[in-house]
Coordinates of C-alpha atoms in Angstrom, one line a residue:
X1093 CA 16.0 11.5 -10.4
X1094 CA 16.3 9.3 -7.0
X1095 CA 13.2 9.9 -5.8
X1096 CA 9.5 10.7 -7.1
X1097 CA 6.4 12.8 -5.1
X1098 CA 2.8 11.2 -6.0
X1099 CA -0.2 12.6 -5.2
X1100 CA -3.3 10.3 -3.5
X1101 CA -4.5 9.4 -6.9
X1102 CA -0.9 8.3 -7.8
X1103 CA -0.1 11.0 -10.2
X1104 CA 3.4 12.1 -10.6
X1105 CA 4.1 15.6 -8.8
X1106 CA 6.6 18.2 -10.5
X1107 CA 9.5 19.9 -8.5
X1108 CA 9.6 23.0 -9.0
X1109 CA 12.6 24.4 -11.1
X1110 CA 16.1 24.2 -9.3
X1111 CA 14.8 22.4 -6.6
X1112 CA 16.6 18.9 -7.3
X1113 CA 15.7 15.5 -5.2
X1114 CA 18.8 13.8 -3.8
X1115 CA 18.3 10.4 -1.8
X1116 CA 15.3 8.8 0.0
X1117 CA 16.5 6.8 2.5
X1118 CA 14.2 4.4 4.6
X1119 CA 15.0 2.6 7.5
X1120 CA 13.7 -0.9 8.8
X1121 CA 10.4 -1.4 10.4
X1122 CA 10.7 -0.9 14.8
X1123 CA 9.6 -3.9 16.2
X1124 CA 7.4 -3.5 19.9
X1125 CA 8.0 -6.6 21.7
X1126 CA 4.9 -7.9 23.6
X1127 CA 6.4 -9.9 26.9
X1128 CA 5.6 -10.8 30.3
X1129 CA 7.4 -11.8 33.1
X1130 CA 5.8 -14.7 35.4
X1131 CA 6.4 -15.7 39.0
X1132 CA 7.9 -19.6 39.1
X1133 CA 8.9 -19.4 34.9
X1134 CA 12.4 -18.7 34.3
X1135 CA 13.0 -15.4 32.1
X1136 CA 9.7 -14.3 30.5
X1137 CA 6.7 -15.7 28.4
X1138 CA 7.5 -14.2 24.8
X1139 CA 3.6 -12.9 23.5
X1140 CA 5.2 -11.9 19.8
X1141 CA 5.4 -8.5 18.5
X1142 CA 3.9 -5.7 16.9
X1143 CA 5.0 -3.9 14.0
X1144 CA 5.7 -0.1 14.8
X1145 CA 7.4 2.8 12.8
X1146 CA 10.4 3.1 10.3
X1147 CA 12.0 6.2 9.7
X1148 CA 11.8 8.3 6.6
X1149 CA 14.3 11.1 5.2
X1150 CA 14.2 13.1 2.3
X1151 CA 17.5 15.1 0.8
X1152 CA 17.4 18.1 -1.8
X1153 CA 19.9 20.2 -3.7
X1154 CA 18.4 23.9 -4.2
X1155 CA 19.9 25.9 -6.7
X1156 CA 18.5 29.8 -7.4
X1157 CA 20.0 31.6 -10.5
X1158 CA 18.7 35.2 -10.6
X1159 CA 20.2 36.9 -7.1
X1160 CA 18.5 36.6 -3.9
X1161 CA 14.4 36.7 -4.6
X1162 CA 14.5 34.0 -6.4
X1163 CA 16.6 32.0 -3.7
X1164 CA 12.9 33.2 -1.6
X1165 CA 10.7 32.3 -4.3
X1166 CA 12.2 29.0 -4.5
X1167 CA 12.0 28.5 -0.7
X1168 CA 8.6 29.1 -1.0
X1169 CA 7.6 27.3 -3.9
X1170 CA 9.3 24.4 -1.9
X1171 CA 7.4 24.7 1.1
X1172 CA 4.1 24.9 -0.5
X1173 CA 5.0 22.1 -2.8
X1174 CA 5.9 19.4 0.8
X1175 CA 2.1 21.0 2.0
X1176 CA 0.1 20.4 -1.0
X1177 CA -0.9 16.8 0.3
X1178 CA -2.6 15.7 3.0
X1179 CA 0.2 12.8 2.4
X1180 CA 2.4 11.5 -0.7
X1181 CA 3.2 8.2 -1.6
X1182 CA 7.0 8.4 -2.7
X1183 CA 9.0 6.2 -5.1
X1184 CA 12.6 5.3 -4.9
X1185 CA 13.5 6.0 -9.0
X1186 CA 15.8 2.9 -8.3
X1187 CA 12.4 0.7 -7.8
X1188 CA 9.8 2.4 -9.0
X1189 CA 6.9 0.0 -8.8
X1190 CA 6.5 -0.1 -4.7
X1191 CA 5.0 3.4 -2.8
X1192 CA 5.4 4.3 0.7
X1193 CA 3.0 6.0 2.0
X1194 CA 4.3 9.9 3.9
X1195 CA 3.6 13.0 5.4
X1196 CA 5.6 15.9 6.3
X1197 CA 4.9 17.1 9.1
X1198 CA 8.2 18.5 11.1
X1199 CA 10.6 21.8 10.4
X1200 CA 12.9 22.0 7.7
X1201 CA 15.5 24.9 6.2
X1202 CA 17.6 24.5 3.5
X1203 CA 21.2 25.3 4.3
X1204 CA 23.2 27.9 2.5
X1205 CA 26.4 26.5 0.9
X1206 CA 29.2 29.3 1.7
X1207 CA 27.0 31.7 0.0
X1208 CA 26.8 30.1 -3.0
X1209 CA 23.5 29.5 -4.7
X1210 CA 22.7 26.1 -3.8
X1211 CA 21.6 25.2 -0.3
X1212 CA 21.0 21.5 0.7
X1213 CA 18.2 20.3 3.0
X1214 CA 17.1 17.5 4.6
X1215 CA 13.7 16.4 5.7
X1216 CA 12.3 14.1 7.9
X1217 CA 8.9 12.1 7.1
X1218 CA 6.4 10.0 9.2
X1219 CA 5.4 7.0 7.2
X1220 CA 1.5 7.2 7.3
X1221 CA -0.6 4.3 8.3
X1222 CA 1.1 1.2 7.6
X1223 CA 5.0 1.0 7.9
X1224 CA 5.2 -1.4 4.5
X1225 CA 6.0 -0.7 0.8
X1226 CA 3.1 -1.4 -1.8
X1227 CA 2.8 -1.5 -5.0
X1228 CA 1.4 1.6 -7.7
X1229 CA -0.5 -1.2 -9.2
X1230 CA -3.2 -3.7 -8.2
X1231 CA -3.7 -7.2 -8.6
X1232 CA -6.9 -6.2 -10.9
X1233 CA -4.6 -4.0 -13.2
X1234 CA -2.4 -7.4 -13.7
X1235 CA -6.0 -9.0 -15.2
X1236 CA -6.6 -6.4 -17.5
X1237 CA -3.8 -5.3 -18.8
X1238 CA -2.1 -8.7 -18.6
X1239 CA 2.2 -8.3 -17.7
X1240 CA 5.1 -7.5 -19.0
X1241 CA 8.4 -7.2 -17.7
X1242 CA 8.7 -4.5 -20.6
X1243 CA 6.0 -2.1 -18.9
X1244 CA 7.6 -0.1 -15.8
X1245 CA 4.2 0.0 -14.2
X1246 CA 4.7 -3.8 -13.5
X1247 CA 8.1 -4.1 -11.9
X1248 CA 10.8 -7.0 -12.5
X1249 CA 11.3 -8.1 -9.1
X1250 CA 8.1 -7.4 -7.4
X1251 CA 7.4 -10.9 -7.2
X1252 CA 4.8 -11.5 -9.7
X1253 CA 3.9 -15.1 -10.7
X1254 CA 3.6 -14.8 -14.9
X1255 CA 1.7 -17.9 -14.8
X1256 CA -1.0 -17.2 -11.6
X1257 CA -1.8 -13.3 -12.9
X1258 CA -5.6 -14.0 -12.9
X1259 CA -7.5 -12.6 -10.2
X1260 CA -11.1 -13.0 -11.4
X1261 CA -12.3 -16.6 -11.2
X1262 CA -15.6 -18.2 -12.0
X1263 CA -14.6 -21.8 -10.6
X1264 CA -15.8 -22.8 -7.2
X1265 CA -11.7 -23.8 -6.3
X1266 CA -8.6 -21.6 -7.3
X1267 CA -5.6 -20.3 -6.2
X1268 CA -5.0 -16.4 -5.2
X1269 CA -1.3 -14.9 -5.8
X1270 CA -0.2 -12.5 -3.4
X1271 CA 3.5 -11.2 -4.8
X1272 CA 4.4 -9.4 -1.7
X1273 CA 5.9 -10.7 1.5
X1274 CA 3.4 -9.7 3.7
X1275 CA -0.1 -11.0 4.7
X1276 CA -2.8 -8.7 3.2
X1277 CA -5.1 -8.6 6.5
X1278 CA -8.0 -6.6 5.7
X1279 CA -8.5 -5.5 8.9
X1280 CA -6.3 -2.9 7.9
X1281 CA -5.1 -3.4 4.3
X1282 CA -6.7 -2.7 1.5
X1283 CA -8.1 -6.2 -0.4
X1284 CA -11.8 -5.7 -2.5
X1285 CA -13.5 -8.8 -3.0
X1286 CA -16.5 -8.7 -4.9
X1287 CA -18.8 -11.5 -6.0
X1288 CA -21.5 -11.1 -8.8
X1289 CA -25.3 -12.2 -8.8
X1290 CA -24.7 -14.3 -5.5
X1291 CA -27.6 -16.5 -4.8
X1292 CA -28.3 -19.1 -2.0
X1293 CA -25.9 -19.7 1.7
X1294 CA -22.5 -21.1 2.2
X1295 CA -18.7 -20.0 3.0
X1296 CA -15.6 -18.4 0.9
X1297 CA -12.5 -20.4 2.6
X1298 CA -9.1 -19.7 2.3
X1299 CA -7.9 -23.4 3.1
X1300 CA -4.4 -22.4 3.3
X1301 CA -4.6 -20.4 6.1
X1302 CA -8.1 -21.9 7.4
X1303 CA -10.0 -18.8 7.5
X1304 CA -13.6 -18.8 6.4
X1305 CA -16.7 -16.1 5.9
X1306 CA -20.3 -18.1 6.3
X1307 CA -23.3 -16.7 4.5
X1308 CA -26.0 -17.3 6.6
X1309 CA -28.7 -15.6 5.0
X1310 CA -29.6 -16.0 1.0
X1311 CA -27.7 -13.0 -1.3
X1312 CA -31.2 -13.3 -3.7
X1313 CA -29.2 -12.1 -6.4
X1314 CA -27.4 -9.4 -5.1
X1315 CA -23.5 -8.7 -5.5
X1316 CA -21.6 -9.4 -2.4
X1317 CA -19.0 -6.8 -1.9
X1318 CA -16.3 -7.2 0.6
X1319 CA -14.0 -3.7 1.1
X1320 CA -12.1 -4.9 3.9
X1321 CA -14.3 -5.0 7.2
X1322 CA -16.9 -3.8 5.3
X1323 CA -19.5 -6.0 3.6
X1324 CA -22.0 -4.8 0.8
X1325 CA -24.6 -6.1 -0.8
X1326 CA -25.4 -4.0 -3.9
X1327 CA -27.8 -1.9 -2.5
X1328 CA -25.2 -0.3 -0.7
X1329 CA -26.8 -2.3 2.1
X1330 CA -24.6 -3.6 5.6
X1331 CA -24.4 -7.4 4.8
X1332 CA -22.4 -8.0 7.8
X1333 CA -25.1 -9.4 9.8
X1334 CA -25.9 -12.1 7.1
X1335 CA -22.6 -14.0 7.6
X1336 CA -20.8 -15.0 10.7
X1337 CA -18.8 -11.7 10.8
X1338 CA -15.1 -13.6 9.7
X1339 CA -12.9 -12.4 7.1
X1340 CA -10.1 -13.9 5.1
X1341 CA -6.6 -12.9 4.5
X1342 CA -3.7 -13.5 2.1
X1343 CA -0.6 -14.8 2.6
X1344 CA 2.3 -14.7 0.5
X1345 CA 2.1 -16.8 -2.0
X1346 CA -1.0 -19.3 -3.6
X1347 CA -4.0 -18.9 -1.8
X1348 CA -5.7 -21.8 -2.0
X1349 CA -9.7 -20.6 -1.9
X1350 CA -13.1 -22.6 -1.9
X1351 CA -16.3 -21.5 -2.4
X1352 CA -19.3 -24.1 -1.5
X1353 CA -23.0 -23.7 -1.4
X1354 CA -23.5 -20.7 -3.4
X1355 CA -24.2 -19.5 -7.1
X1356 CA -22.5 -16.7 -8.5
X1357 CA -21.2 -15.3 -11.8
X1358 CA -17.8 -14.4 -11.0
X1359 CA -15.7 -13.5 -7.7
X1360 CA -12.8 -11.1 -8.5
X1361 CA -9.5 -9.6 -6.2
X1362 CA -8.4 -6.7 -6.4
X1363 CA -4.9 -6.1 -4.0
X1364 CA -1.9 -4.3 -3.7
X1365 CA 1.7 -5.8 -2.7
X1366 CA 2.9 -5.1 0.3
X1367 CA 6.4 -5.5 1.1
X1368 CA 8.7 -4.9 4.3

């Protein structure tokens, strides 16, 4: 089967019978180049870029087998089963550890084949949110459940370090893996951290990429709990205005991260992959 449907919660969606997936085919990420061009400076000043969209297509076979109703039946249960989400995340069968994230949102038919009873369609998704692959699993399934290679949640070449798959610490200093090959930001990624019994004010630095969060204010106790821009005490209480509202982000690769001035228990990571 090239290609698998998963619901929000990740679970595995049925096709319906003699509807058959073919091919999911995914294009490169569109690039939105940010330049500008100045009076007296020769060709332009080069600001970066932007990562945009990446197109998405879907392919069936459709085969009925008792006369024409069930051809409509299987139309329909077709069309109900590309609505039932508000979005999917999708699997290429060839690599099924990584996710991209669709909806369907534009017109499709299925085309009759000479009058035969199979029809082939094609259908064209929008990649929702962010344009990258991820993977099913998180960085806190690879603590718990520890990998293996064996296990076809935990894929082969998804760039896991065997040797760096803890991602709760108790030390002050430690190293983070991030597997994918691109920066978690959680400005707009998904990266938990959450730190237990926090008492007293300092900073959680990431010295490899500089980045640091201050806590200004004394935790007394509390868990500090940081769900991307959001931060938590365990209250359910806005900690933002107790630190110097900075955030920290992951690059591919060891992370190198400190942690000074504070007690705590235990700080743990919990991540996706991303890929490109």
């Amino acid at each position: 089967m090239p290609f698998t449907l998963h619901d929000p919660n990740m679970n595995k969606i049925d096709y319906p019978v003699g509807i058959k997936p073919l091919d999911f085919l995914v294009s490169s990420i569109e690039k939105e180049r940010k330049s500008q061009s100045i009076d007296g400076i020769p060709g332009n000043v080069d600001y970066g870029f932007d990562y945009k969209d990446r197109e998405v297509t879907l392919t069936f076979w459709l085969r009925h087998y008792h006369g024409e109703y069930d051809n409509r039946l299987m139309k329909s249960d077709l069309y109900n089963l590309l609505d039932s989400q508000p979005y999917f995340y999708i699997s290429d069968d060839r690599l099924p550890s990584r996710v991209l994230k669709v909806t369907i949102d534009e017109q499709y038919m299925p085309e009759r084949v000479m009058h035969s009873p199979f029809s082939e369609l094609e259908v064209k998704g929008n990649v929702s949110g962010r344009p990258f692959w991820r993977t099913k699993y998180t960085t806190q399934d690879l603590q718990t459940h520890s990998y293996s290679g064996l296990v076809e949640k935990f894929g082969t070449t998804d760039g896991i370090n065997i040797d760096r798959t803890k991602y709760t610490f108790t030390e002050t200093t430690f190293k983070v893996w991030n597997g994918g090959n691109v920066t978690v930001d959680p400005r707009n990624m998904m990266l938990y951290i959450k730190m237990f019994y926090v008492k007293g004010t300092g900073s959680i630095t990431n010295k490899t990429t500089g980045e640091k969060l201050n806590i200004i204010n004394d935790w007394k106790g509390n868990h500090l709990t940081i769900e991307g821009v959001k931060i938590i005490k365990a209250t359910n209480v806005n900690g933002l205005r107790d630190t110097n509202r900075k955030f920290i982000s992951l690059v591919p690769g060891n992370n190198e991260i400190e942690i000074k001035g504070l007690e705590f228990t235990k700080i743990s990571f919990d991540f996706p992959y991303y890929y490109k």
